[in-house]
Amino acid sequence: MEKKAVLLLHCADRKGLVAMIADFLLLHGGSILDADQHRDAALERFFMRIEWSLADFDLENEEQFRQTFAPLAEQAGFSWEVTYGRRKVPVALMVSRYQHCLVDLLYRHQIGELNCEIALIVSNHQDARPFAEFYHIPFHYLPMTPATKAAVERQQIELMESNHIELVVLARYMQVLSPEFVARYRGKIINVHHSFLPAFVGAKPYHAAFRRGVKLIGATSHYVTETLDEGPIIEQDVARVSHRDELETLIDKGRDLERIVLSHAVRWHLEHRISCFGNKTVVFD
Amino acid sequence: MEKKAVLLLHCADRKGLVAMIADFLLLHGGSILDADQHRDAALERFFMRIEWSLADFDLENEEQFRQTFAPLAEQAGFSWEVTYGRRKVPVALMVSRYQHCLVDLLYRHQIGELNCEIALIVSNHQDARPFAEFYHIPFHYLPMTPATKAAVERQQIELMESNHIELVVLARYMQVLSPEFVARYRGKIINVHHSFLPAFVGAKPYHAAFRRGVKLIGATSHYVTETLDEGPIIEQDVARVSHRDELETLIDKGRDLERIVLSHAVRWHLEHRISCFGNKTVVFD
Amino acid sequence: MEKKAVLLLHCADRKGLVAMIADFLLLHGGSILDADQHRDAALERFFMRIEWSLADFDLENEEQFRQTFAPLAEQAGFSWEVTYGRRKVPVALMVSRYQHCLVDLLYRHQIGELNCEIALIVSNHQDARPFAEFYHIPFHYLPMTPATKAAVERQQIELMESNHIELVVLARYMQVLSPEFVARYRGKIINVHHSFLPAFVGAKPYHAAFRRGVKLIGATSHYVTETLDEGPIIEQDVARVSHRDELETLIDKGRDLERIVLSHAVRWHLEHRISCFGNKTVVFD
Amino acid sequence: MEKKAVLLLHCADRKGLVAMIADFLLLHGGSILDADQHRDAALERFFMRIEWSLADFDLENEEQFRQTFAPLAEQAGFSWEVTYGRRKVPVALMVSRYQHCLVDLLYRHQIGELNCEIALIVSNHQDARPFAEFYHIPFHYLPMTPATKAAVERQQIELMESNHIELVVLARYMQVLSPEFVARYRGKIINVHHSFLPAFVGAKPYHAAFRRGVKLIGATSHYVTETLDEGPIIEQDVARVSHRDELETLIDKGRDLERIVLSHAVRWHLEHRISCFGNKTVVFD
């Protein structure tokens, strides 16, 4: 498989941006494999994802690219990130008692769907331990009470830091993260909300949906921000339900939705397909 | 096509209900064509829809059925309705400026999808007139201002009454009905909400969805109750959207959803497939 | 949870069938929890699924029910089966190299979605062994060559028989079963076809779909009959694809579909929701 | 609304293509509004759709663009087309007895969803005449028998030519076009097939789907080629069906699918979003 690099950037929109980037890559011998642009008219903002072959590219590593591209980028006001090859980003999974998302992610990782290293699993319960051991992932059991919450979160952050974590996936982790945690990993925490946001915000959305007699239930994956359940939406999906569904089968159907929308979000993040600006995402699919 | 009757009923759940109804029909020579039951465990309520052939049935019309069945039903505490043959129920369509749902319903009616007589179209604008004339439906233009609203609504109700209307369809009618109107046609007014309820309640849901960056938009059809946008949901559907959608294409996609969910709701109502209890529907599909 | 029984039956359609069954259950003190009928007009056949509470039912076990119901059933020409309580049916899983369906079924079983006992896993490869061991399911590695195929299949059948297997699930098992095997477990073998049947019958449907430039891919679960890929369809689902999908991502999306349609089929079978007649299924959902 | 142009092109893939086009536009003062590229790895072919503002663009009309761009394009081996502004392309609709797609397209056109001029409606039946008259579209009734088919088709082609038709939409037109007709309008005839191709090719797909007991039905829009039902697929969609559906309701559901997939295909074609190469489409959505 040929070696590739990906550049993801956004900036205030203006004339000549595509030419500028394309010329830069061409100058250094890059052959574009895939390019996608988006211009948000309301925000007057330009988003781009560009993937090119490293075969004849003369900037030999990310560091060299950064040094060469930075002056241009600074002048042009780009927010940008570049990734060479298929570097396996270290990822942390956080989970509480429901394991379906965790089990799903671990298997997807094993068969190569997720380009990352799952560096650790953190949980406030023991339920995930057997799965962690089966897949040989370090497991950290950090139980939590209101009294210990702050201290435990410091431990969690130390774990993230010492493992150089670049993405935190909340795979049905039922504790609210503190603003400090969120700020430290801004744009790097993905959560799944077991609901079609913003329909049923809050703790027991399936119960609310059941009482309301809805005909569709949904799930949403999103980046975590300081405002609970209101971060930028990455993916949503729904399933049809009817009066025949009891609360229990609603929850069963919800599990399948949660697995799908969370795994999509994680995969797209790892493939550098998501740009985030303000409270919206651009997903280059 | 064989002549059929439909009985729709619900009551407090208890033993022997299916046998009671099935025996009653058999006693009078009815051959069951289709039967569906539902027991809502939370509400402890039994719902049934039963369709039978009138070929050898000895209760020769709805009136005779009613007289014979009423004592049994009263004793058993049934809420029920019966319909013989394919009687064409008189329906009123109310519409404002957006005609897509109206045009859709008129064509579906013409090709026989909707078993009813469209007795009249009422609008506070002139836009629908050409369509009404094309399909030879009486058109009533009743413009409305805050000052005239109460008087105009009395005119509307007189029209409904003089036409013996049994179902009022709000095909993107943008005026809020008064509690009196709603009370008079309880369970007989169907509305389409251009949103996936309860996500974006209110006046401009597509704008709200666009700002929130959702990845799915939806539409909902429901019975109208005194509480705006909170009546029992009949049908919902969604369409996938992305960052590439502008507000305009969101609205375009929404129109297709609105047509589908409203036409389903109207069709199912006319086929006596919907039981309503509390704030939930049972749709026997 | 209250104890329940389920009766699933079909027969030539005629008058009085619902009354007959409902009266029988009432006579013995059964309170109907859920009942669904279907009359196939083309086949002139009646299908019924009825679920009732065993709380006051005077036929105390399946054996007693069978003795009491059999004369009635024989006279009426019913094809029928009854199940008391939530008896855990012994199930065999057969798998080759792709484990995604197997892993999915094992986890669903663990969390209680599938009411059965997974008695054994049979494979012509070793890949599934770690999963079998993790979930403590006996694993039988039976490699197969064209020369040994007949002998190995006899071993497989012996395993099925000695474990009293009532359902065989082909979770991406890539060997064709012999007509003898199929005949012995008629209506008791569920397969998943990695395609939207009958679109792309055969061995490499994703390759065929890719070449044809389709905009949706699908998967199908069905009962296995002597005619390859033509058994009664239980469930189908699709996912949207585009020119951006390469063969590899088509296959990735296909895996998610396969897991969903196979797990639905297995669940519905175990809940006695599927009646099969001729080459069609009635799924009482 | 700002004036825009669209360039759609494809060519053998090689280095520098994005830069070449972007530089060309920049040189002439074009500000890119939207750009999308695709590289088909299997075909080694590059596809691009690029939309730019004409505000400061110095090539003042399509003719001038063509003269300036042609030498570059020829040297580079581009297949390409350019469109300035929102020129209303003349479109012909052909229809037989089923009017649902026609009615749908006419209303969508009226409310501005389809950027074209519907120049004429051609039919071998009279059913469409009232709709044509309502929307003030010239209607040509050209009945057809096997004996007159060749002569009638010549008349049809004359109509197309004298009206400078650039797109022919077969809105449930039930006659097979001759190879001559197809050759003359290659890549400019869109058909809707009332099936999920390639599942049920041929004349009565709903009957075939019903007999096979499928759980989903579909519809497909595609470009017409000499090989019946095998042209490049543009759009597909499905709806869920069950044993409760009779042939008639299958056909009802099919109509909704046909309207959606055909209207999408027409819209995308008119927005220059579809590139066609070999037997596959690239739809820049």
XYZ file of N, CA and C in Angstrom, chain B residues 90-278:
567
model
N -65.943 12.129 4.542
C -65.673 13.493 4.070
C -64.507 14.125 4.841
N -63.544 14.629 4.093
C -62.314 15.169 4.665
C -62.157 16.631 4.242
N -61.663 17.456 5.175
C -61.310 18.843 4.841
C -59.798 18.997 4.875
N -59.251 19.680 3.869
C -57.829 20.010 3.873
C -57.669 21.488 4.184
N -56.794 21.810 5.124
C -56.486 23.213 5.423
C -55.031 23.457 5.072
N -54.767 24.586 4.417
C -53.437 24.832 3.893
C -53.161 26.326 3.927
N -51.877 26.695 4.030
C -51.526 28.111 3.908
C -50.751 28.318 2.609
N -49.480 28.692 2.695
C -48.771 29.056 1.467
C -48.000 27.904 0.828
N -47.517 26.958 1.620
C -46.747 25.847 1.050
C -47.699 24.761 0.581
N -47.615 24.412 -0.700
C -48.621 23.540 -1.296
C -48.159 22.087 -1.451
N -46.918 21.767 -1.100
C -46.411 20.439 -1.459
C -47.208 19.301 -0.834
N -47.643 19.454 0.403
C -48.433 18.384 1.026
C -49.819 18.312 0.384
N -50.400 19.436 0.122
C -51.715 19.462 -0.516
C -51.682 18.790 -1.889
N -50.725 19.199 -2.716
C -50.602 18.634 -4.068
C -50.425 17.118 -3.982
N -49.627 16.692 -3.034
C -49.369 15.270 -2.851
C -50.638 14.518 -2.467
N -51.371 15.061 -1.513
C -52.596 14.388 -1.070
C -53.640 14.343 -2.190
N -53.743 15.432 -2.957
C -54.738 15.469 -4.027
C -54.442 14.404 -5.086
N -53.161 14.255 -5.439
C -52.836 13.252 -6.447
C -53.038 11.837 -5.895
N -52.626 11.617 -4.658
C -52.823 10.295 -4.051
C -54.310 9.949 -4.004
N -55.125 10.950 -3.711
C -56.558 10.728 -3.694
C -57.058 10.341 -5.080
N -56.570 11.056 -6.058
C -57.035 10.798 -7.424
C -56.742 9.360 -7.870
N -55.578 8.823 -7.506
C -55.239 7.478 -7.973
C -55.711 6.401 -7.000
N -56.505 6.793 -6.002
C -57.151 5.786 -5.173
C -56.388 5.351 -3.943
N -55.312 6.052 -3.593
C -54.564 5.656 -2.390
C -55.306 6.017 -1.106
N -56.153 7.071 -1.171
C -56.821 7.555 0.037
C -58.327 7.339 -0.092
N -58.853 6.498 0.753
C -60.268 6.156 0.684
C -61.114 7.213 1.391
N -61.385 8.320 0.710
C -62.173 9.390 1.306
C -62.730 10.285 0.212
N -63.585 11.186 0.628
C -64.039 12.237 -0.271
C -63.401 13.538 0.231
N -62.627 14.191 -0.622
C -62.076 15.477 -0.186
C -63.158 16.520 -0.441
N -63.826 16.892 0.638
C -65.049 17.696 0.514
C -64.740 19.171 0.296
N -63.639 19.636 0.845
C -63.314 21.049 0.665
C -61.870 21.333 1.054
N -61.377 22.449 0.507
C -60.070 22.975 0.886
C -60.302 24.367 1.466
N -59.739 24.609 2.648
C -59.857 25.913 3.299
C -58.460 26.513 3.383
N -58.347 27.782 3.005
C -57.033 28.413 3.114
C -57.143 29.888 3.466
N -56.136 30.368 4.165
C -56.040 31.809 4.429
C -55.246 32.520 3.324
N -54.950 31.790 2.249
C -54.261 32.379 1.098
C -54.904 31.850 -0.188
N -54.529 32.480 -1.315
C -55.115 32.080 -2.596
C -54.280 31.014 -3.321
N -53.091 30.719 -2.819
C -52.163 29.872 -3.573
C -52.747 28.517 -3.980
N -53.591 27.954 -3.140
C -54.076 26.600 -3.413
C -55.204 26.568 -4.438
N -55.774 27.732 -4.752
C -56.953 27.743 -5.612
C -56.774 26.983 -6.937
N -55.678 27.223 -7.696
C -55.570 26.508 -8.975
C -55.602 24.981 -8.800
N -54.948 24.467 -7.762
C -54.944 23.024 -7.531
C -56.343 22.535 -7.183
N -57.046 23.308 -6.369
C -58.420 22.945 -6.009
C -59.280 22.872 -7.268
N -59.126 23.859 -8.121
C -59.936 23.863 -9.344
C -59.574 22.702 -10.258
N -58.283 22.429 -10.366
C -57.850 21.334 -11.242
C -58.470 20.009 -10.805
N -58.522 19.804 -9.507
C -59.062 18.538 -8.991
C -60.552 18.644 -8.645
N -61.174 19.796 -9.001
C -62.609 19.993 -8.797
C -63.020 19.845 -7.332
N -62.246 20.470 -6.453
C -62.588 20.471 -5.027
C -63.033 21.885 -4.651
N -64.157 22.037 -3.966
C -64.576 23.377 -3.528
C -63.476 24.042 -2.696
N -63.201 25.293 -3.037
C -62.120 26.023 -2.373
C -62.681 27.215 -1.615
N -62.309 27.341 -0.362
C -62.805 28.440 0.459
C -61.641 29.291 0.919
N -61.606 30.481 0.391
C -60.552 31.436 0.772
C -61.040 32.279 1.939
N -60.448 32.042 3.094
C -60.848 32.765 4.301
C -59.618 33.436 4.897
N -59.288 34.641 4.429
C -58.114 35.321 4.980
C -58.339 35.640 6.446
N -57.268 35.856 7.144
C -57.335 35.907 8.604
C -56.341 36.936 9.129
N -56.806 37.770 10.031
C -55.906 38.671 10.752
C -56.124 38.396 12.232
N -55.192 38.821 13.061
C -55.426 38.624 14.499
C -56.815 39.122 14.908
N -57.245 40.228 14.310
C -58.541 40.791 14.703
C -59.712 39.918 14.264
N -59.571 39.293 13.085
C -60.709 38.525 12.548
C -60.625 37.042 12.887
N -59.563 36.628 13.539
C -59.306 35.204 13.709
C -60.491 34.428 14.299
N -61.069 34.965 15.368
C -62.162 34.248 16.031
C -63.353 34.104 15.085
N -63.676 35.179 14.388
C -64.820 35.140 13.476
C -64.569 34.170 12.320
N -63.365 34.224 11.782
C -63.038 33.339 10.658
C -63.105 31.884 11.109
N -62.641 31.637 12.316
C -62.672 30.255 12.783
C -64.120 29.755 12.910
N -65.016 30.653 13.316
C -66.427 30.233 13.359
C -66.912 29.850 11.963
N -66.493 30.638 10.966
C -66.853 30.301 9.576
C -66.303 28.926 9.189
N -65.037 28.698 9.577
C -64.407 27.402 9.265
C -65.209 26.263 9.878
N -65.585 26.454 11.138
C -66.316 25.376 11.818
C -67.668 25.142 11.164
N -68.331 26.238 10.768
C -69.611 26.066 10.055
C -69.430 25.251 8.772
N -68.327 25.558 8.048
C -68.030 24.794 6.827
C -67.836 23.314 7.139
N -67.089 23.041 8.183
C -66.845 21.655 8.589
C -68.174 20.964 8.902
N -68.999 21.669 9.630
C -70.259 21.052 10.079
C -71.210 20.822 8.907
N -71.336 21.849 8.063
C -72.292 21.706 6.966
C -71.831 20.646 5.953
N -70.522 20.343 5.973
C -70.004 19.294 5.076
C -69.813 17.950 5.792
N -70.277 17.907 7.065
C -70.199 16.661 7.840
C -68.776 16.098 7.869
N -67.802 16.994 7.993
C -66.380 16.596 7.962
C -66.056 15.660 9.125
N -65.372 14.573 8.824
C -64.963 13.618 9.859
C -63.456 13.609 10.079
N -62.724 14.271 9.196
C -61.272 14.361 9.368
C -60.778 15.684 8.795
N -59.994 16.397 9.612
C -59.401 17.658 9.169
C -57.892 17.442 9.038
N -57.366 17.683 7.844
C -55.930 17.503 7.626
C -55.269 18.870 7.479
N -54.340 19.165 8.372
C -53.588 20.423 8.288
C -52.359 20.179 7.416
N -52.512 20.529 6.134
C -51.453 20.257 5.158
C -50.547 21.485 5.069
N -49.779 21.712 6.120
C -48.958 22.917 6.262
C -49.843 24.161 6.398
N -50.786 24.053 7.347
C -51.628 25.197 7.700
C -50.955 25.883 8.879
N -50.641 27.167 8.700
C -49.720 27.816 9.634
C -50.403 28.595 10.755
N -51.708 28.504 10.869
C -52.412 29.168 11.965
C -52.672 28.162 13.082
N -52.560 28.625 14.308
C -52.855 27.766 15.454
C -54.372 27.692 15.632
N -54.896 26.480 15.733
C -56.336 26.311 15.954
C -56.677 26.637 17.405
N -57.862 27.178 17.607
C -58.289 27.500 18.971
C -58.637 26.222 19.732
N -58.585 26.264 21.048
C -58.973 25.092 21.856
C -60.391 24.613 21.524
N -61.282 25.524 21.156
C -62.660 25.120 20.841
C -62.686 24.247 19.585
N -61.983 24.702 18.569
C -61.899 23.928 17.324
C -61.344 22.543 17.624
N -60.215 22.526 18.355
C -59.555 21.254 18.660
C -60.491 20.339 19.440
N -61.190 20.901 20.416
C -62.072 20.084 21.255
C -63.191 19.462 20.420
N -63.692 20.238 19.463
C -64.806 19.765 18.642
C -64.393 18.607 17.733
N -63.128 18.585 17.327
C -62.644 17.531 16.425
C -61.520 16.721 17.065
N -61.730 16.407 18.318
C -60.699 15.658 19.053
C -60.427 14.314 18.363
N -59.131 14.032 18.119
C -58.759 12.777 17.468
C -59.102 12.750 15.998
N -59.504 13.892 15.453
C -59.903 13.951 14.058
C -59.180 15.072 13.294
N -58.118 15.580 13.881
C -57.296 16.582 13.191
C -55.873 16.054 13.121
N -55.360 15.946 11.902
C -53.987 15.462 11.718
C -53.132 16.616 11.208
N -51.970 16.777 11.818
C -51.049 17.842 11.447
C -49.706 17.226 11.058
N -48.939 17.970 10.269
C -47.561 17.561 10.019
C -46.666 18.628 10.623
N -45.715 18.188 11.429
C -44.752 19.127 11.987
C -43.447 18.941 11.239
N -42.934 20.032 10.727
C -41.749 19.942 9.872
C -40.507 19.810 10.735
N -40.497 18.749 11.541
C -39.363 18.506 12.422
C -39.492 17.109 13.004
N -38.349 16.625 13.510
C -38.370 15.387 14.243
C -38.710 15.721 15.685
N -40.015 15.687 16.008
C -40.422 16.000 17.380
C -39.838 14.985 18.342
N -39.545 15.335 19.554
C -39.633 16.677 20.113
C -38.346 17.473 19.963
N -37.536 17.158 18.958
C -36.227 17.798 18.903
C -36.327 19.313 18.760
N -37.018 19.745 17.714
C -37.055 21.170 17.449
C -38.503 21.640 17.400
N -39.086 21.793 18.532
C -40.438 22.310 18.625
C -40.407 23.763 18.169
N -41.515 24.211 17.580
C -41.631 25.636 17.320
C -41.646 26.011 15.868
N -41.376 27.251 15.588
C -41.744 27.845 14.312
C -40.739 27.591 13.193
N -39.447 27.634 13.464
C -38.466 27.537 12.391
C -37.502 26.383 12.659
N -37.999 25.151 12.664
C -37.144 24.028 13.054
C -35.964 23.792 12.113
N -36.133 24.062 10.799
C -35.005 23.822 9.898
C -33.853 24.782 10.209
N -34.204 26.016 10.546
C -33.161 26.955 10.934
C -32.433 26.459 12.188
N -33.214 25.966 13.154
C -32.614 25.467 14.392
C -31.727 24.253 14.112
N -32.204 23.352 13.267
C -31.433 22.152 12.938
C -30.143 22.517 12.215
N -30.238 23.483 11.330
C -29.068 23.926 10.575
C -28.010 24.500 11.520
N -28.452 25.356 12.430
C -27.506 25.965 13.372
C -26.846 24.913 14.259
N -27.620 23.862 14.600
C -27.106 22.834 15.508
C -26.196 21.847 14.782
N -26.172 21.886 13.443
C -25.295 20.986 12.697
C -25.711 19.529 12.771
N -27.012 19.253 12.796
C -27.467 17.867 12.885
C -27.125 17.118 11.600
N -27.068 15.796 11.692
C -26.731 14.953 10.553
C -27.969 14.252 9.994
N -29.100 14.422 10.655
C -30.383 13.896 10.178
C -31.434 14.975 10.415
N -32.341 15.143 9.468
C -33.510 15.974 9.758
C -34.738 15.084 9.668
N -35.828 15.524 10.288
C -37.000 14.676 10.346
C -38.288 15.442 10.181
N -39.363 14.681 10.102
C -40.702 15.258 10.095
C -41.617 14.311 10.859
N -42.689 14.859 11.395
C -43.574 14.118 12.286
C -45.026 14.431 11.940
N -45.861 13.409 11.820
C -47.299 13.668 11.734
C -47.942 13.249 13.048
N -48.944 14.003 13.482
C -49.535 13.733 14.795
C -50.966 14.256 14.860
N -51.714 13.752 15.807
C -53.036 14.307 16.085
C -52.867 15.615 16.829
N -53.766 16.543 16.561
C -53.674 17.844 17.204
C -54.423 17.809 18.532
N -53.760 18.281 19.565
C -54.409 18.435 20.870
C -54.266 19.885 21.304
N -54.798 20.194 22.470
C -54.738 21.568 22.940
C -53.290 22.041 23.113
N -52.394 21.107 23.427
C -51.007 21.503 23.646
C -50.252 21.434 22.326
N -49.848 22.572 21.850
C -49.213 22.707 20.536
C -48.047 21.737 20.357
N -48.044 21.009 19.237
C -46.930 20.113 18.863
C -46.722 18.978 19.851
N -47.692 18.718 20.719
C -47.461 17.637 21.666
C -48.498 16.532 21.577
N -49.288 16.530 20.531
C -50.291 15.491 20.375
C -49.652 14.146 20.058
N -50.478 13.077 20.111
C -49.961 11.725 19.864
C -49.315 11.616 18.485
N -48.114 11.089 18.451
C -47.345 10.940 17.217
C -47.874 9.765 16.402
N -48.079 9.977 15.120
C -48.540 8.901 14.238
C -47.384 8.318 13.443
N -46.582 9.185 12.848
C -45.499 8.694 11.987
C -44.355 9.708 11.994
N -43.140 9.178 11.865
C -41.954 10.033 11.787
C -41.010 9.461 10.747
N -40.269 10.328 10.133
C -39.240 9.854 9.205
C -38.087 10.856 9.206
N -36.934 10.401 8.748
C -35.746 11.258 8.716
C -35.040 11.136 7.375
N -34.210 12.115 7.079
C -33.325 12.073 5.915
C -31.938 12.502 6.369
N -30.953 11.959 5.702
C -29.566 12.250 6.040
C -29.165 13.603 5.455
N -28.514 14.424 6.240
C -27.994 15.690 5.737
C -26.520 15.796 6.135
N -25.820 16.740 5.543
C -24.398 16.888 5.854
C -24.041 18.358 5.837
N -22.763 18.631 6.073
C -22.290 20.017 6.027
C -22.514 20.631 4.653
N -22.645 19.793 3.611
C -22.848 20.323 2.262
C -24.244 20.928 2.092
N -25.176 20.537 2.956
C -26.523 21.099 2.852
C -26.557 22.521 3.346
N -27.150 23.382 2.534
C -27.448 24.721 3.010
C -28.881 24.709 3.527
N -29.258 25.789 4.159
C -30.597 25.861 4.721
C -31.644 25.511 3.664
N -31.411 25.989 2.442
C -32.373 25.767 1.363
C -32.557 24.276 1.023
N -31.444 23.522 0.953
C -31.597 22.106 0.599
C -32.133 21.310 1.793
N -31.881 21.800 3.004
C -32.501 21.189 4.180
C -34.023 21.284 4.050
N -34.480 22.444 3.646
C -35.927 22.656 3.495
C -36.470 21.802 2.349
N -35.705 21.703 1.254
C -36.113 20.834 0.140
C -36.289 19.389 0.624
N -35.301 18.887 1.358
C -35.386 17.511 1.843
C -36.543 17.361 2.828
N -36.753 18.407 3.613
C -37.853 18.385 4.569
C -39.201 18.230 3.880
N -39.366 18.887 2.743
C -40.650 18.780 2.031
C -40.981 17.333 1.681
N -39.961 16.587 1.220
C -40.226 15.190 0.875
C -40.641 14.384 2.101
N -39.992 14.662 3.240
C -40.357 13.961 4.471
C -41.784 14.306 4.898
N -42.118 15.585 4.807
C -43.446 16.025 5.239
C -44.548 15.351 4.418
N -44.349 15.268 3.116
C -45.330 14.615 2.253
C -45.526 13.155 2.654
N -44.405 12.483 2.899
C -44.487 11.055 3.221
C -45.178 10.835 4.565
N -44.749 11.535 5.607
C -45.308 11.236 6.936
C -46.765 11.701 7.039
N -47.116 12.773 6.344
C -48.510 13.206 6.408
C -49.408 12.241 5.619
N -48.956 11.832 4.436
C -49.815 10.944 3.640
C -49.988 9.587 4.326
N -48.934 9.096 4.969
C -49.082 7.848 5.731
C -50.126 8.004 6.831
N -50.023 9.096 7.567
C -50.937 9.295 8.691
C -52.385 9.351 8.198
N -52.614 10.088 7.123
C -53.976 10.224 6.602
C -54.498 8.867 6.122
N -53.650 8.158 5.397
C -54.057 6.849 4.882
C -54.413 5.890 6.011
N -53.555 5.818 7.018
C -53.794 4.888 8.121
C -55.060 5.270 8.892
N -55.265 6.572 9.066
C -56.484 7.004 9.750
C -57.716 6.555 8.957
N -57.661 6.751 7.656
C -58.820 6.412 6.810
C -59.043 4.900 6.721
N -58.000 4.138 6.960
C -58.144 2.684 6.951
C -58.405 2.154 8.364
N -58.696 3.070 9.289
C -59.030 2.695 10.660
C -57.929 1.854 11.280
N -56.685 2.289 11.091
C -55.549 1.553 11.625
C -54.976 2.176 12.893
N -55.526 3.325 13.304
C -54.910 4.037 14.432
C -55.840 4.090 15.637
N -55.368 3.568 16.749
C -56.056 3.742 18.025
C -55.251 4.725 18.843
N -55.940 5.559 19.555
C -55.282 6.608 20.298
C -55.730 6.502 21.749
N -54.786 6.503 22.681
C -55.157 6.452 24.084
C -54.122 7.243 24.848
N -54.579 8.138 25.687
C -53.624 9.027 26.356
C -52.878 9.790 25.283
